[in-house]
Short mmCIF file of N, CA and C in Angstrom, two decimals:
data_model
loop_
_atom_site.label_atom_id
_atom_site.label_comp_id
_atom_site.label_asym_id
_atom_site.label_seq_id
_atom_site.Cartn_x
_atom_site.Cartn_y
_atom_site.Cartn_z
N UNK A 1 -3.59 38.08 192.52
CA UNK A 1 -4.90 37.94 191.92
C UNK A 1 -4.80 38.40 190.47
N UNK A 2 -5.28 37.32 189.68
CA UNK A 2 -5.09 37.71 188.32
C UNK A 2 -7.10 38.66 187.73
N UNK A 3 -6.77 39.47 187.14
CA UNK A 3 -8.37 39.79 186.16
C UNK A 3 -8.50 39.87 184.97
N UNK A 4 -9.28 38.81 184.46
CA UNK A 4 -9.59 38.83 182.99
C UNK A 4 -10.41 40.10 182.65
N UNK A 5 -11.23 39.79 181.11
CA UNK A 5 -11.67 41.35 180.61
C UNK A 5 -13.03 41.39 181.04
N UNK A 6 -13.13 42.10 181.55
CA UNK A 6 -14.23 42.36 182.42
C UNK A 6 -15.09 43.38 181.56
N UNK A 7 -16.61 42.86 180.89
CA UNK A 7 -16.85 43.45 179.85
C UNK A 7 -18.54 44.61 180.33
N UNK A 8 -18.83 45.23 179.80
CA UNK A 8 -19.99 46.29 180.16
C UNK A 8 -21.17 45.04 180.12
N UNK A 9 -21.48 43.57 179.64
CA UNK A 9 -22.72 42.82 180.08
C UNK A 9 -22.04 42.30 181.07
N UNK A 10 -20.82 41.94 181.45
CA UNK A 10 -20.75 41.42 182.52
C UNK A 10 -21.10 42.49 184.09
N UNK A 11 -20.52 44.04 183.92
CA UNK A 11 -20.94 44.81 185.15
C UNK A 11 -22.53 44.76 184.82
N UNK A 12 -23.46 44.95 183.81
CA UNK A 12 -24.51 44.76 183.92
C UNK A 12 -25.53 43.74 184.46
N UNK A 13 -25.18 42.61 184.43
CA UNK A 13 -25.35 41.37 184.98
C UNK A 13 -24.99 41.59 186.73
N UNK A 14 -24.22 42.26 186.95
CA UNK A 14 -23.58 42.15 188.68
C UNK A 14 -24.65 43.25 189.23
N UNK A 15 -24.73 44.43 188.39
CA UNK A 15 -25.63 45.22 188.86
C UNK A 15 -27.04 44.94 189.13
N UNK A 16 -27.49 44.14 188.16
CA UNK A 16 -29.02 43.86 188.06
C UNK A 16 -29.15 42.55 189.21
N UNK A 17 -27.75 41.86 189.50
CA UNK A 17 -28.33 41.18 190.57
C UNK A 17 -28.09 41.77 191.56
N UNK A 18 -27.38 42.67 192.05
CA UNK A 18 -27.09 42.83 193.72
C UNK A 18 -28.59 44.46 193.64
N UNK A 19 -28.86 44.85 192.33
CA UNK A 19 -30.12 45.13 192.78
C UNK A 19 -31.48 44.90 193.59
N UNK A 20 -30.81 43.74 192.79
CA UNK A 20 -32.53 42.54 192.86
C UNK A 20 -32.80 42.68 194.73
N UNK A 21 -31.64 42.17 195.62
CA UNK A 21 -31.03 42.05 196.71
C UNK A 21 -30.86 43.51 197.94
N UNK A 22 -30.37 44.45 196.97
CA UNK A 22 -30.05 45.79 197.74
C UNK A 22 -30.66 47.07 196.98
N UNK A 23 -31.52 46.75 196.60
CA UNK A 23 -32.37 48.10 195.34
C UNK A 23 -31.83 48.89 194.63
N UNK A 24 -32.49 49.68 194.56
CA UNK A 24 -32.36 50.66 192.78
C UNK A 24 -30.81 51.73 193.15
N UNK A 25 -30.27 51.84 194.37
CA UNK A 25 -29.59 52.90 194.70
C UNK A 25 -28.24 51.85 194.08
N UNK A 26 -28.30 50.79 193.73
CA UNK A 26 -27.22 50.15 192.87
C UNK A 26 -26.84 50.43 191.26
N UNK A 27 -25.79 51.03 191.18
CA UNK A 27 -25.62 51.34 189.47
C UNK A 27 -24.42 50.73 189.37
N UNK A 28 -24.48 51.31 187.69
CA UNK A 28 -23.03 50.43 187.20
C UNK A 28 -21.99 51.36 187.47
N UNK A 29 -21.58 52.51 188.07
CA UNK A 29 -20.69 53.48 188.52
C UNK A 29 -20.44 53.11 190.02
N UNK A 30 -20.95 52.65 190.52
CA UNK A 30 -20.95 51.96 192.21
C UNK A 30 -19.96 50.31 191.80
N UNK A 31 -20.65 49.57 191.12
CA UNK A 31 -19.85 48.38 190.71
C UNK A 31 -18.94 48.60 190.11
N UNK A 32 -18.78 49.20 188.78
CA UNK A 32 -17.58 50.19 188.25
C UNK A 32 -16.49 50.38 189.21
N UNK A 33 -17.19 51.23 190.36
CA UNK A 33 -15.57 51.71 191.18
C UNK A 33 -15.09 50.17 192.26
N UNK A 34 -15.98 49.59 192.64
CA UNK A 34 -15.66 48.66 193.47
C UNK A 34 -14.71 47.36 192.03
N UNK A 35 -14.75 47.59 191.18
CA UNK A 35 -13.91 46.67 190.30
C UNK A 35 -12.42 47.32 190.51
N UNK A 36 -13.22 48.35 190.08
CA UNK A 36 -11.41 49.29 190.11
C UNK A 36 -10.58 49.26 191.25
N UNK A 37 -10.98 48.99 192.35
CA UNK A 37 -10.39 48.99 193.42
C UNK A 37 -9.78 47.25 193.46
N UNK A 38 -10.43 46.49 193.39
CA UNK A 38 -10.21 44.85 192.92
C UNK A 38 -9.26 44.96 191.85
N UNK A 39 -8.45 45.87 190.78
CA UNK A 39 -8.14 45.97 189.49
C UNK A 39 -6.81 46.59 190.52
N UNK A 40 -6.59 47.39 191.03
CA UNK A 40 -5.04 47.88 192.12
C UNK A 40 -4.92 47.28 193.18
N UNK A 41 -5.63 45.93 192.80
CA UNK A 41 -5.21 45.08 194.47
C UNK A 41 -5.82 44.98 195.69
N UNK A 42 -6.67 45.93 196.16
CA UNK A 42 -7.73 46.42 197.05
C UNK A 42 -8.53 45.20 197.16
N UNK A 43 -8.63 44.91 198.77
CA UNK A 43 -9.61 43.69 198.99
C UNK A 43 -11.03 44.37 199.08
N UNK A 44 -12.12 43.76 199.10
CA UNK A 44 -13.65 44.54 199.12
C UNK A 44 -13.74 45.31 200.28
N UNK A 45 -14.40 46.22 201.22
CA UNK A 45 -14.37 46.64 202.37
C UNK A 45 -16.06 46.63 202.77
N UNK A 46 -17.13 46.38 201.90
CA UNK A 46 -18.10 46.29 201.68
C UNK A 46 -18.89 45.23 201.21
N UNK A 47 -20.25 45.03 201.18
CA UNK A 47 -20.54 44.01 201.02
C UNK A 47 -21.03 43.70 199.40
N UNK A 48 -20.90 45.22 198.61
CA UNK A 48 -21.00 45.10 197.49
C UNK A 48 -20.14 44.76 196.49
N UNK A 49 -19.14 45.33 197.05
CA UNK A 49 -17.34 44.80 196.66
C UNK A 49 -17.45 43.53 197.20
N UNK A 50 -17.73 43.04 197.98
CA UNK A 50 -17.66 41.47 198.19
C UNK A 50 -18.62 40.47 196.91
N UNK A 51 -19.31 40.77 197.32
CA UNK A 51 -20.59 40.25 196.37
C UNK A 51 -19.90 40.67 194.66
N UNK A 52 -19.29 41.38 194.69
CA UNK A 52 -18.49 41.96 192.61
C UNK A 52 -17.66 40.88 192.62
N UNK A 53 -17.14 41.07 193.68
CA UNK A 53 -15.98 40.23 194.15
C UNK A 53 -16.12 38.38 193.65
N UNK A 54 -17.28 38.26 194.15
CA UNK A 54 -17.72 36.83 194.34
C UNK A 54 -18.19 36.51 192.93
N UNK A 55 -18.91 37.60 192.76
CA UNK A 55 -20.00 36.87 191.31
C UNK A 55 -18.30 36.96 189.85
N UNK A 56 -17.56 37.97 190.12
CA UNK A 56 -16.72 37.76 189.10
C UNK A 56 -15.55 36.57 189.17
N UNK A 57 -15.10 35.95 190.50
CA UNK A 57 -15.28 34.64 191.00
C UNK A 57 -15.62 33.63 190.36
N UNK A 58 -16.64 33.37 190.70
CA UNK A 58 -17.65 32.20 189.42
C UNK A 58 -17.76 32.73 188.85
N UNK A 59 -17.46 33.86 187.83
CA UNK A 59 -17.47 33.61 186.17
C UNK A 59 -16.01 33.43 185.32
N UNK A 60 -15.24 33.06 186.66
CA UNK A 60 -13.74 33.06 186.26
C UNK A 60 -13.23 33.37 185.75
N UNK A 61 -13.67 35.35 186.22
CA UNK A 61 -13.02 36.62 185.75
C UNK A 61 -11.51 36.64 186.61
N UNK A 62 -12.08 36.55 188.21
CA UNK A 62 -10.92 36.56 188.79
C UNK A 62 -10.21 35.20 189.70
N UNK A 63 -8.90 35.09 189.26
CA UNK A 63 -8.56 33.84 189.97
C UNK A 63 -6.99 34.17 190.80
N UNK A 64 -6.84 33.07 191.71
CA UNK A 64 -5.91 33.71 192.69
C UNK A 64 -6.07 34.78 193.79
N UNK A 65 -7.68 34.84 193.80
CA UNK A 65 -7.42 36.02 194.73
C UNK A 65 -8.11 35.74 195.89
#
């Protein structure tokens, strides 16, 4: 799995939607760590790491994975 640069509007954008979806207890330090874990290879184990997972996906941050 390759990752492009993954920039502070793009975690902002992931945050404000899986808010919208799973409420306010979503920040950019929660998406933050679930990247980092996607960034050493780590598959999602969650559905928020899935969903980081997905939306950076279609923005063809990440490919190959």
């Amino acid at each position: 799995m390759e990752i492009g640069t993954i920039t502070d509007s793009h975690i902002k954008a992931i945050t404000r939607n899986l808010r919208a979806s799973y409420g306010a207890g979503i920040t950019e330090d929660l998406v933050n760590a679930e990247i980092d874990k996607l960034k050493q290879g780590e598959q999602p184990t969650n559905i928020i790491g899935m969903f980081t997972k997905g939306m950076l996906e279609d923005a063809g941050l990440i490919t190959g994975g």
